[in-house]
Every structure is written in structure tokens, then in C-alpha cells.
Tab-separated table of C-alpha atoms in Angstrom:
chain	number	residue	atom	x	y	z
A	1145	UNK	CA	49.557	85.504	201.561
A	1146	UNK	CA	51.892	84.648	198.840
A	1147	UNK	CA	48.651	83.255	196.773
A	1148	UNK	CA	47.176	86.642	197.726
A	1149	UNK	CA	50.056	88.728	196.378
A	1150	UNK	CA	50.058	87.159	192.777
A	1151	UNK	CA	46.390	87.201	192.573
A	1152	UNK	CA	46.890	91.002	193.253
A	1153	UNK	CA	50.093	91.402	190.432
A	1154	UNK	CA	47.553	89.211	187.988
A	1155	UNK	CA	44.716	91.847	188.819
A	1156	UNK	CA	47.168	94.771	188.257
A	1157	UNK	CA	47.507	96.273	185.092
A	1158	UNK	CA	51.501	96.572	185.367
A	1159	UNK	CA	54.191	97.025	187.567
A	1160	UNK	CA	53.823	97.629	191.373
A	1161	UNK	CA	55.927	99.425	193.784
A	1162	UNK	CA	56.574	98.106	197.267
A	1163	UNK	CA	54.553	100.765	199.106
A	1164	UNK	CA	51.641	100.371	197.094
A	1165	UNK	CA	51.158	96.630	197.405
A	1166	UNK	CA	51.652	97.019	200.782
A	1167	UNK	CA	49.160	99.589	201.233
A	1168	UNK	CA	46.689	97.590	199.097
A	1169	UNK	CA	47.315	95.009	201.156
A	1170	UNK	CA	47.669	96.099	204.688
A	1171	UNK	CA	51.238	95.097	205.339
A	1172	UNK	CA	54.163	96.356	206.695
A	1173	UNK	CA	56.505	96.698	203.749
A	1174	UNK	CA	59.183	95.417	205.678
A	1175	UNK	CA	57.393	92.083	206.333
A	1176	UNK	CA	56.335	91.923	202.347
A	1177	UNK	CA	59.534	92.862	200.872
A	1178	UNK	CA	60.869	89.486	201.966
A	1179	UNK	CA	57.743	87.854	200.866
A	1180	UNK	CA	58.130	89.561	197.449
A	1181	UNK	CA	62.353	88.657	197.241
A	1182	UNK	CA	61.283	84.931	197.701
A	1183	UNK	CA	58.803	85.123	194.943
A	1184	UNK	CA	61.582	86.839	193.153
A	1185	UNK	CA	64.055	83.823	193.812
A	1186	UNK	CA	61.141	81.408	192.665
A	1187	UNK	CA	60.806	83.148	189.040
A	1188	UNK	CA	56.645	84.018	190.205
A	1189	UNK	CA	57.775	87.820	189.973
A	1190	UNK	CA	60.344	90.255	188.772
A	1191	UNK	CA	61.853	93.144	189.953
A	1192	UNK	CA	62.761	96.477	187.828
A	1193	UNK	CA	64.259	99.050	188.835
A	1194	UNK	CA	64.323	102.676	186.954
A	1195	UNK	CA	62.127	105.451	186.017
A	1196	UNK	CA	58.830	103.745	185.083
A	1197	UNK	CA	55.054	104.557	185.098
A	1198	UNK	CA	53.041	102.478	187.628
A	1199	UNK	CA	49.536	102.198	187.776
A	1200	UNK	CA	47.646	102.566	190.816
A	1201	UNK	CA	45.823	99.462	189.881
A	1202	UNK	CA	42.234	100.876	190.865
A	1203	UNK	CA	41.498	100.863	187.699
A	1204	UNK	CA	41.778	99.499	183.953
A	1205	UNK	CA	42.889	103.136	182.739
A	1206	UNK	CA	46.426	103.342	181.097
A	1207	UNK	CA	47.842	106.408	179.116
A	1208	UNK	CA	46.342	109.624	179.989
A	1209	UNK	CA	44.903	109.035	183.431
A	1210	UNK	CA	45.875	111.933	185.673
A	1211	UNK	CA	46.860	109.445	188.518
A	1212	UNK	CA	49.472	107.638	186.764
A	1213	UNK	CA	53.057	107.782	188.410
A	1214	UNK	CA	56.328	108.277	187.740
A	1215	UNK	CA	58.919	106.448	190.298
A	1216	UNK	CA	62.472	105.604	190.391
A	1217	UNK	CA	61.089	103.298	192.946
A	1218	UNK	CA	61.942	99.373	192.933
A	1219	UNK	CA	58.971	97.905	191.347
A	1220	UNK	CA	57.643	94.315	190.859
A	1221	UNK	CA	55.543	92.580	188.078
A	1222	UNK	CA	54.690	89.072	187.163
A	1223	UNK	CA	57.575	87.219	185.453
């Protein structure tokens, strides 16, 4: 499962929030949270907080995408 999570991050155009990643992987956020924290501890992911644009990863479009979200959720990205 950790490899699948990392693959999802490699294919994403930017940071991904926990709820979005859980929906993409069809897994409960509470179960995924522990795996993400482990990947952060291993140095594979970084955790960011604050208001950052988060793409839905549905396509490679950046910039003026009407579906680009501005969120204050915790997000994760490849280290």
C-alpha cells in the first residue's frame, strides 16, 4: 500500500490533502493518516500546513483551472 501511495504522489501535479488522497485510494482517512505519517518519518513525503493551492490530480492542468482548490488543510508531497 505504501508503494501505491507513493505512486499516486508521483503522478499528482502537486501536494495532496488527506481527504483527497483517501478518496482517490478508496481508503478511510484515519487508516491512511498513519501510513502518511510513516512515509514522512521515512523521509519520503513532506507535510505542509497553511493555505496552498491543491490540484485535484484529475489532469495536468495548472493555473486557471476552475477546479483548483484553495485550502487550509494539511497537505503532503514527495520529499
